[in-house]
Coordinates of C-alpha atoms in Angstrom, one line a residue:
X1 CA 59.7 -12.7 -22.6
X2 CA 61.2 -13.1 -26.2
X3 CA 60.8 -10.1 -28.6
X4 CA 62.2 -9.8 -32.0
X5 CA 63.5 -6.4 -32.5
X6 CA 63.6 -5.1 -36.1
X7 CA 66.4 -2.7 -37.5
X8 CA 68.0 -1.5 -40.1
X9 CA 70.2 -3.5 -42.6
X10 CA 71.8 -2.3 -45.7
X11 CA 69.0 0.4 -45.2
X12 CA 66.2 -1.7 -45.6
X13 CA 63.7 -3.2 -42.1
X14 CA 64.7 -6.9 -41.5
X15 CA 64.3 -9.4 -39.2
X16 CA 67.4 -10.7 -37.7
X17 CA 66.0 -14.3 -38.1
X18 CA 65.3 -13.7 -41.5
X19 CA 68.2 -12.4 -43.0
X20 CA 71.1 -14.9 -43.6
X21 CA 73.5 -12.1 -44.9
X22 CA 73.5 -10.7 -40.8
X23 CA 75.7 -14.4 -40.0
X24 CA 79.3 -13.8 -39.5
X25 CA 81.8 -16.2 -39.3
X26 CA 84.8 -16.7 -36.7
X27 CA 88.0 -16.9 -37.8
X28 CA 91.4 -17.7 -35.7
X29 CA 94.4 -15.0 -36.9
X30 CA 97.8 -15.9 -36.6
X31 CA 100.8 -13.7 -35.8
X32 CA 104.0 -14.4 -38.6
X33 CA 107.5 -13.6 -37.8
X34 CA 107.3 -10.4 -39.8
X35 CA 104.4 -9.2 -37.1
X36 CA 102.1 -9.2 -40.1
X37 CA 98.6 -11.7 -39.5
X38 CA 97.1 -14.4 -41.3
X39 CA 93.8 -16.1 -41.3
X40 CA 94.4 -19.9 -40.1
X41 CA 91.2 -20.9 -40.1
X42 CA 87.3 -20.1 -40.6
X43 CA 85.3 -21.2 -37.8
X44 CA 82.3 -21.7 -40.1
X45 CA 78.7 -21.0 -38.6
X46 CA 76.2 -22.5 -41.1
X47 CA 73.0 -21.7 -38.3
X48 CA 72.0 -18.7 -36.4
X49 CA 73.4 -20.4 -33.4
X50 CA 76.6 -18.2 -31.5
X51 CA 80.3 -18.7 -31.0
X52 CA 80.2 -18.3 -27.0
X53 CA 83.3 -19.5 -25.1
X54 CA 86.7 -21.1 -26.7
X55 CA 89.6 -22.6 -25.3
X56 CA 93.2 -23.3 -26.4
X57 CA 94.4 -26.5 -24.6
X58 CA 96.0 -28.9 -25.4
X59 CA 93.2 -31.6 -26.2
X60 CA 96.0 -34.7 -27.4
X61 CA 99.0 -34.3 -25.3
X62 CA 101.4 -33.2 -28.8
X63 CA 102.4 -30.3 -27.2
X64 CA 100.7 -28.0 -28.8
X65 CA 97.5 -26.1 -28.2
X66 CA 94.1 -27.0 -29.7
X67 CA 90.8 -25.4 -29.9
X68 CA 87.3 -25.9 -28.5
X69 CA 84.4 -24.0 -29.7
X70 CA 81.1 -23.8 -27.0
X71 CA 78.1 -23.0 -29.1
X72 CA 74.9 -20.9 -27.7
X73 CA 72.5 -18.5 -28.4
X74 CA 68.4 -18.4 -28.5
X75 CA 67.8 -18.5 -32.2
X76 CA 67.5 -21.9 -33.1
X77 CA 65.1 -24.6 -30.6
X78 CA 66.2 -26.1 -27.7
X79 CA 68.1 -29.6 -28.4
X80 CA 69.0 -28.4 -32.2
X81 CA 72.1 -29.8 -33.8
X82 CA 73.1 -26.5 -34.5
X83 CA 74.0 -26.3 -30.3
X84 CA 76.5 -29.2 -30.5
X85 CA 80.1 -28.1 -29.8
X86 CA 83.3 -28.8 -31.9
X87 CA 87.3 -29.3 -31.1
X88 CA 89.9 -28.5 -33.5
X89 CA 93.1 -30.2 -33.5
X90 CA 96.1 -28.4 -33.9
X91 CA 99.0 -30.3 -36.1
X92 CA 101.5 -28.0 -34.5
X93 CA 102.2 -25.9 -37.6
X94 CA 98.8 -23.9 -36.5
X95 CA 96.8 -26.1 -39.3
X96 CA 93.4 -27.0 -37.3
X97 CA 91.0 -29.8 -38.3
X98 CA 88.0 -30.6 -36.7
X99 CA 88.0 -33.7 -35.0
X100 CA 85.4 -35.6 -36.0
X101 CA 83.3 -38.0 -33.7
X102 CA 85.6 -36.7 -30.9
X103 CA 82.6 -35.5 -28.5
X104 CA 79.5 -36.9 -27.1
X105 CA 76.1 -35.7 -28.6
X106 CA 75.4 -32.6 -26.4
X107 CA 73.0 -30.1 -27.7
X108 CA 73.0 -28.0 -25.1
X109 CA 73.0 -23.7 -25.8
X110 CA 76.4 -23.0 -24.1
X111 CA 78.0 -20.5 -22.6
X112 CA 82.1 -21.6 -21.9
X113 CA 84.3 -24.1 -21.3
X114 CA 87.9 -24.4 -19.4
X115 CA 90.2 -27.0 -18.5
X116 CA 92.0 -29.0 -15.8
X117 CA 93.2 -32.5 -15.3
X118 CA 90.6 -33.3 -12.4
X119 CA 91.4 -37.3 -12.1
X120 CA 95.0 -36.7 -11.9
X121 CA 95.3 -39.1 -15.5
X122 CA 97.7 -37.0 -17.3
X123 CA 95.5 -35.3 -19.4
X124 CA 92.9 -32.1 -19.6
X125 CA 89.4 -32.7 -18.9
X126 CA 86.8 -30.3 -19.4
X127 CA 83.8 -28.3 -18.2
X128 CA 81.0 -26.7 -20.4
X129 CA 79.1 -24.3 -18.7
X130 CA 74.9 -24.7 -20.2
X131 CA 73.9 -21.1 -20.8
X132 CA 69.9 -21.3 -21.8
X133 CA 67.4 -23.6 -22.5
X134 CA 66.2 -21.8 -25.8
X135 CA 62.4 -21.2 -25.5
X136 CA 62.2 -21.6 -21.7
X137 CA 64.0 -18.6 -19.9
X138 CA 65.1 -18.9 -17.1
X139 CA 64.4 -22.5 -16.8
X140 CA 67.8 -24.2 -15.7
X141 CA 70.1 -25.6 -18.6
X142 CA 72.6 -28.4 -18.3
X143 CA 76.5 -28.5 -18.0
X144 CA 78.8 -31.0 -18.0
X145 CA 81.6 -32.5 -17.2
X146 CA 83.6 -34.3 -20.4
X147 CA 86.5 -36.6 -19.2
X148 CA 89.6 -37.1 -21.7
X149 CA 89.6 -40.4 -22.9
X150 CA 91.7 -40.0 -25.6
X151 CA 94.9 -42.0 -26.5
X152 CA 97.4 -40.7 -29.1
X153 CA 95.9 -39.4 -32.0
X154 CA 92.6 -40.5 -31.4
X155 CA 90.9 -37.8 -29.6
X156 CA 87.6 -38.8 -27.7
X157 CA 85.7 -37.1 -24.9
X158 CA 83.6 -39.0 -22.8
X159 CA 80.1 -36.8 -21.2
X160 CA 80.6 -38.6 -17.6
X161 CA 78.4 -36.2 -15.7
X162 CA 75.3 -38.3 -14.6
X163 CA 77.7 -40.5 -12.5
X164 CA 80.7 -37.9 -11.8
X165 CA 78.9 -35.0 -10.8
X166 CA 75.2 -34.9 -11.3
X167 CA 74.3 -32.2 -9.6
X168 CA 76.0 -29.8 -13.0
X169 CA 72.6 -31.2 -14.8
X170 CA 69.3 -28.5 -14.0
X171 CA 72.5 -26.3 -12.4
X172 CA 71.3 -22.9 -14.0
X173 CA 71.9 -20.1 -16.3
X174 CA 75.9 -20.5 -16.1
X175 CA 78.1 -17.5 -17.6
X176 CA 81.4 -18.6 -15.9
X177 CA 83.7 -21.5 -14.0
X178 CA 86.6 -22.0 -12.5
X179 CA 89.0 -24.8 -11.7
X180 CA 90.4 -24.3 -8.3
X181 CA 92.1 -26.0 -5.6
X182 CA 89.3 -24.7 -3.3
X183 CA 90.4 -26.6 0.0
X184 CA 94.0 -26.9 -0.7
X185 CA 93.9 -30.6 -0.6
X186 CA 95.9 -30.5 -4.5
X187 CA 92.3 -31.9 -6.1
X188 CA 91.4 -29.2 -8.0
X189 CA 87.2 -27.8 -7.7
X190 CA 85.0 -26.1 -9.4
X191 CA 83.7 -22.9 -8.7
X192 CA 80.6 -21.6 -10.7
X193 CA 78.9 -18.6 -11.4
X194 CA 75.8 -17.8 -13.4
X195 CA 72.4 -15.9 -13.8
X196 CA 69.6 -15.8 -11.1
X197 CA 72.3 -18.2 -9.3
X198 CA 74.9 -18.1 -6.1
X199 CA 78.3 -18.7 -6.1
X200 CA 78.2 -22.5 -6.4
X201 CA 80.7 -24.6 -5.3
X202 CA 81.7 -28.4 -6.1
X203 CA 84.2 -30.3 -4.1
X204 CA 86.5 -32.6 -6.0
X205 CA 86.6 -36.0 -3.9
X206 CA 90.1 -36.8 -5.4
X207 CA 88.7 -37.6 -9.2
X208 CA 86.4 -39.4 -8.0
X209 CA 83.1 -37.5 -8.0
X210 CA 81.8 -33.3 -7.5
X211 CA 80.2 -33.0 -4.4
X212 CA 78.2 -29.8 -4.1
X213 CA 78.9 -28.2 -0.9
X214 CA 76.4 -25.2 1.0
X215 CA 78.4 -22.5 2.6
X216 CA 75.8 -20.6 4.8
X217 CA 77.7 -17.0 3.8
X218 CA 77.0 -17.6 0.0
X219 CA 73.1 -19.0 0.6
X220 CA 71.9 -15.4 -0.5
X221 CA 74.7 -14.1 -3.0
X222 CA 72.1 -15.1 -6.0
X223 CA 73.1 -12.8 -8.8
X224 CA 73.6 -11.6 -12.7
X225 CA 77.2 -12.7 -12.0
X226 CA 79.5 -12.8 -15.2
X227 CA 82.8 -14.1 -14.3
X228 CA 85.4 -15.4 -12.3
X229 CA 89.1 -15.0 -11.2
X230 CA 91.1 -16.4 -8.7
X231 CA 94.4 -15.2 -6.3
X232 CA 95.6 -15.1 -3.0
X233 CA 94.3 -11.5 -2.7
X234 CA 95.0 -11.5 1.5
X235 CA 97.9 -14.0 1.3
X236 CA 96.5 -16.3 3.6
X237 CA 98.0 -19.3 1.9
X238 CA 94.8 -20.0 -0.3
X239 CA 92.9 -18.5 -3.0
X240 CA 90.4 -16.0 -3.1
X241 CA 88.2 -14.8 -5.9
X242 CA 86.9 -11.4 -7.3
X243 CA 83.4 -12.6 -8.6
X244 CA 81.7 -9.9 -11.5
X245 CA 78.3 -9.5 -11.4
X246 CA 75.5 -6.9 -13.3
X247 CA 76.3 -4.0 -10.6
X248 CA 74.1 -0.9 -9.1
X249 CA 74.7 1.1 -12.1
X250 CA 70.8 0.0 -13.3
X251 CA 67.2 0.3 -12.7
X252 CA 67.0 -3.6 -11.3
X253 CA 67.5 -3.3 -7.7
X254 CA 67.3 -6.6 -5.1
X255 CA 68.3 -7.3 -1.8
X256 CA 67.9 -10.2 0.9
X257 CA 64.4 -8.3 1.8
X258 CA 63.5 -7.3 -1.1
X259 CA 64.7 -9.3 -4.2
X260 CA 64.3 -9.3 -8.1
X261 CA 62.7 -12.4 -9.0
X262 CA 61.1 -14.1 -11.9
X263 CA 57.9 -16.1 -12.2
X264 CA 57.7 -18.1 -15.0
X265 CA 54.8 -20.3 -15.8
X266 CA 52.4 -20.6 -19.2
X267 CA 50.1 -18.1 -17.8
X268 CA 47.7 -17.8 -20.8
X269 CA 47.8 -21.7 -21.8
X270 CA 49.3 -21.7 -25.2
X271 CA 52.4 -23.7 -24.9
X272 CA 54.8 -21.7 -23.9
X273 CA 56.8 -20.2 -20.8
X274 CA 55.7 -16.7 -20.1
X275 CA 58.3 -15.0 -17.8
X276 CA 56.9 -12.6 -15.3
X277 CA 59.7 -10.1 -13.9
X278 CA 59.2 -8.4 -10.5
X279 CA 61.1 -5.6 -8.3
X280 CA 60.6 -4.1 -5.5
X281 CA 59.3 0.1 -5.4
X282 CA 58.7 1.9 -2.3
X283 CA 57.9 -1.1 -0.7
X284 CA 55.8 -2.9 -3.0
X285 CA 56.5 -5.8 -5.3
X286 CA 55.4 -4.6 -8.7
X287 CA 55.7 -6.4 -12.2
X288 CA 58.8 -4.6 -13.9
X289 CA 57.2 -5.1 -17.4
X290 CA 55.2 -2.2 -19.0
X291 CA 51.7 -3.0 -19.8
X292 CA 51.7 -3.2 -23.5
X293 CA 54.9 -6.0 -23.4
X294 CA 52.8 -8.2 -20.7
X295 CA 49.6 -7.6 -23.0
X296 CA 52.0 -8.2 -26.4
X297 CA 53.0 -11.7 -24.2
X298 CA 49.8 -13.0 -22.4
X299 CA 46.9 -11.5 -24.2
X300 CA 44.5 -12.6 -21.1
X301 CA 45.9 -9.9 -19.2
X302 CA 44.2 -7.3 -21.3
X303 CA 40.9 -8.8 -19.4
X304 CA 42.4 -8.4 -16.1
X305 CA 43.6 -4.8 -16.6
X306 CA 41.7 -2.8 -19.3
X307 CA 43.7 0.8 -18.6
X308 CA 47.0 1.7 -17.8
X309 CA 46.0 3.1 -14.4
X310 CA 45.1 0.0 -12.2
X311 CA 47.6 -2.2 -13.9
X312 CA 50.5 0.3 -12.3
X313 CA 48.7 0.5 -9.2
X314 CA 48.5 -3.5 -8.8
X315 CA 50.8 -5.3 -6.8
X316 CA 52.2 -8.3 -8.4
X317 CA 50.3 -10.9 -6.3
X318 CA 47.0 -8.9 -7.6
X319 CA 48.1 -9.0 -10.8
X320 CA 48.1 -13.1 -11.2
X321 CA 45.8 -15.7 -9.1
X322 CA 47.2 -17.8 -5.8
X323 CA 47.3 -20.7 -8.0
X324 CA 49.2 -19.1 -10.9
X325 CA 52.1 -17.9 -8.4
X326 CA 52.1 -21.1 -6.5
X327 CA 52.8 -23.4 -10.1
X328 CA 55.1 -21.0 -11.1
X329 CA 59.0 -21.6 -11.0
X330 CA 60.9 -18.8 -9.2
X331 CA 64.4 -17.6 -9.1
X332 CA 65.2 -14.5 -7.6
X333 CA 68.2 -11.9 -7.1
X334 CA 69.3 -10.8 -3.7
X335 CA 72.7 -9.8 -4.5
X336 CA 73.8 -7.2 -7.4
X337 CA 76.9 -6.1 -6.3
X338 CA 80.5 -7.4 -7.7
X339 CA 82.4 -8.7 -4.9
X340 CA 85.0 -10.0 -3.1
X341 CA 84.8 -13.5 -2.2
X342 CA 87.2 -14.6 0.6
X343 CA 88.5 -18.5 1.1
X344 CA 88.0 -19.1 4.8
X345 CA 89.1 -22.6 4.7
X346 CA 86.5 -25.7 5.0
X347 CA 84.7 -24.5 2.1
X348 CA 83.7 -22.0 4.2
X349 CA 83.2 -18.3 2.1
X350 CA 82.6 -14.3 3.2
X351 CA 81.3 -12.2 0.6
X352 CA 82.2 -8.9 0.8
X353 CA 81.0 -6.2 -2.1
X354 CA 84.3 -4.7 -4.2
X355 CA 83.0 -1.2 -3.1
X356 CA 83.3 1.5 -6.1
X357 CA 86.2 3.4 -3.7
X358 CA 88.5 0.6 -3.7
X359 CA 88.2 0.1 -7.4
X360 CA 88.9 3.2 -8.6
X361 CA 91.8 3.6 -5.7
X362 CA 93.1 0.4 -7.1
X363 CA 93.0 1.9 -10.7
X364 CA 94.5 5.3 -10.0
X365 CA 97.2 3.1 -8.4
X366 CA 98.1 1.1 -11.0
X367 CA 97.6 4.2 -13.8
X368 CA 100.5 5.8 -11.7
X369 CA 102.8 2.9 -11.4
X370 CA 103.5 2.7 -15.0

């Protein structure tokens, strides 16, 4: 359910689409010998798109570090131009040029991007994470896999995901990956989180191809995870991860019994995807939206439920018919908490929530080793 939200600019009402002076560009600042900054360069944004994830790497093998910019955000439609990434290259005196032609038409609404030589060729390869498919929350987005094809100065990235790893395309609402040697077998895998989504993991079948691989202990750790990070947290040998995800600190609640889920579907007919939110509350799975935003969304409703009163007594399967529900698509939460993930070996995983007592043991320790 999209709403645009007016507020106050320069103290007059606008609308953030509306108002061009609310774009801000990104710049990169670099550190001089004195310790005093500069501005190296302006990482224009001529749409409302955003500036999601960026990565220093080095794109060209020089030896010095170049930049890639993932583009997102909800503002523009799905498949605009104003989505398609950019790489800057680096001529080692921290001058940065865009490279030109030097990745594949991808207008996807991103969310990041990181690096790792996956085919064992020498060079980085990368993986962009697809955020959104602008206009169709929470439908899946795509990511992809972009090998390095480049030789000297001619930088090119190739998008080899339909035949490398397919299963990155329709993965979900991604917010964070990893490269990591999963299985210990010096290939390195990906590990990837996202919204409504488990912690996914693709096995690297030495460079080449992903294979996505089921561990039964992760089937139900859907979540609003956020990120990732990686160590050898028992010091088994292998590495373990600390996965972040939305929390308990909030009014959405979901378990393996009771989940949060969304039902989206173009309820009222006109086009569009209308996405239905629902929780659980004493019991009973109710529609999480008030009845003026489902009314403001799907107009038909007002039909259905003419007063507040039997609206918040309805269940959500009285709210919508058999038929509605059953064409919907459905993801769901069952898992809020931020958690410990440990490497069993085999692919195998145990997820284990990071309880609030261990973190703030773990912070009062390290406040009082400094």
């Amino acid at each position: 359910m999209v709403m645009l939200i007016p507020y106050i600019y320069k103290n007059k009402m606008v609308d953030y689409k509306d108002d061009l002076e609310l774009k801000q560009e990104g710049y990169l600042i670099l550190q001089k010998q004195n310790g005093k900054f500069k501005k190296s360069i302006s990482i224009k944004t001529d749409t409302l798109a955003d500036e999601m994830g960026m990565l220093f790497f080095d794109a060209d093998q020089d030896g010095d570090n170049d930049l890639y910019k993932v583009t997102g955000g909800t503002e523009e439609p799905k498949e605009s131009v104003a989505y398609a990434d950019h790489l800057y290259i680096n001529d080692g005196k921290g001058n940065f040029t865009e490279a030109i032609n030097a990745l594949p038409e991808i207008h996807q609404s991103g969310s990041c991007v990181i690096a790792s030589d996956y085919d064992h060729d020498g060079d980085l390869d990368l993986f962009i994470g697809g955020r959104i498919i602008p206009g169709e929350y929470p439908m899946p987005a795509n990511s992809y896999l972009l090998r390095n094809d480049s030789k000297g100065k001619a930088v090119q990235f190739t998008d080899v995901t339909k035949e490398i790893s397919p299963g990155l395309l329709n993965l979900g609402l991604v917010t964070s990956g990893l490269w990591t040697d999963v299985d210990d077998d010096g290939w390195m895998d990906l590990l990837i989180v996202g919204e409504f989504m488990p912690i996914t993991y693709f096995r690297n079948k030495e460079g080449s191809g992903f294979e996505k691989k089921e561990s039964p202990l992760l089937a139900h750790s859907t979540g609003w995870w956020n990120s990732l990070t990686a160590g050898d947290f028992d010091r088994d040998g292998d590495m373990d991860y600390l996965a972040g995800n939305l929390g308990l600190n909030s009014r959405y609640k979901g378990t393996i019994k009771e989940p949060l889920c969304i039902n989206a579907n173009d309820y009222d007919k006109n086009g569009s995807i209308d996405p239905v939110m629902s929780l659980y509350i004493n019991g009973e799975k109710q529609i999480a939206h008030s009845w003026d935003d489902l009314v403001r969304q799907m107009n038909p409703i007002r039909a259905r439920f003419r007063t507040y009163d039997p609206y918040a007594k309805a269940t959500f399967e009285k709210s919508f018919l058999p038929e509605e529900i059953g064409a919907s698509y459905q993801v769901c939460v069952e898992w809020f908490e931020t958690s410990y993930i440990e490497n069993q070996g085999k692919g195998n995983f145990l997820i284990k929530p990071l309880s609030f007592s261990c973190a703030y043991k773990s912070t009062i320790e390290a406040m009082s080793n400094r």
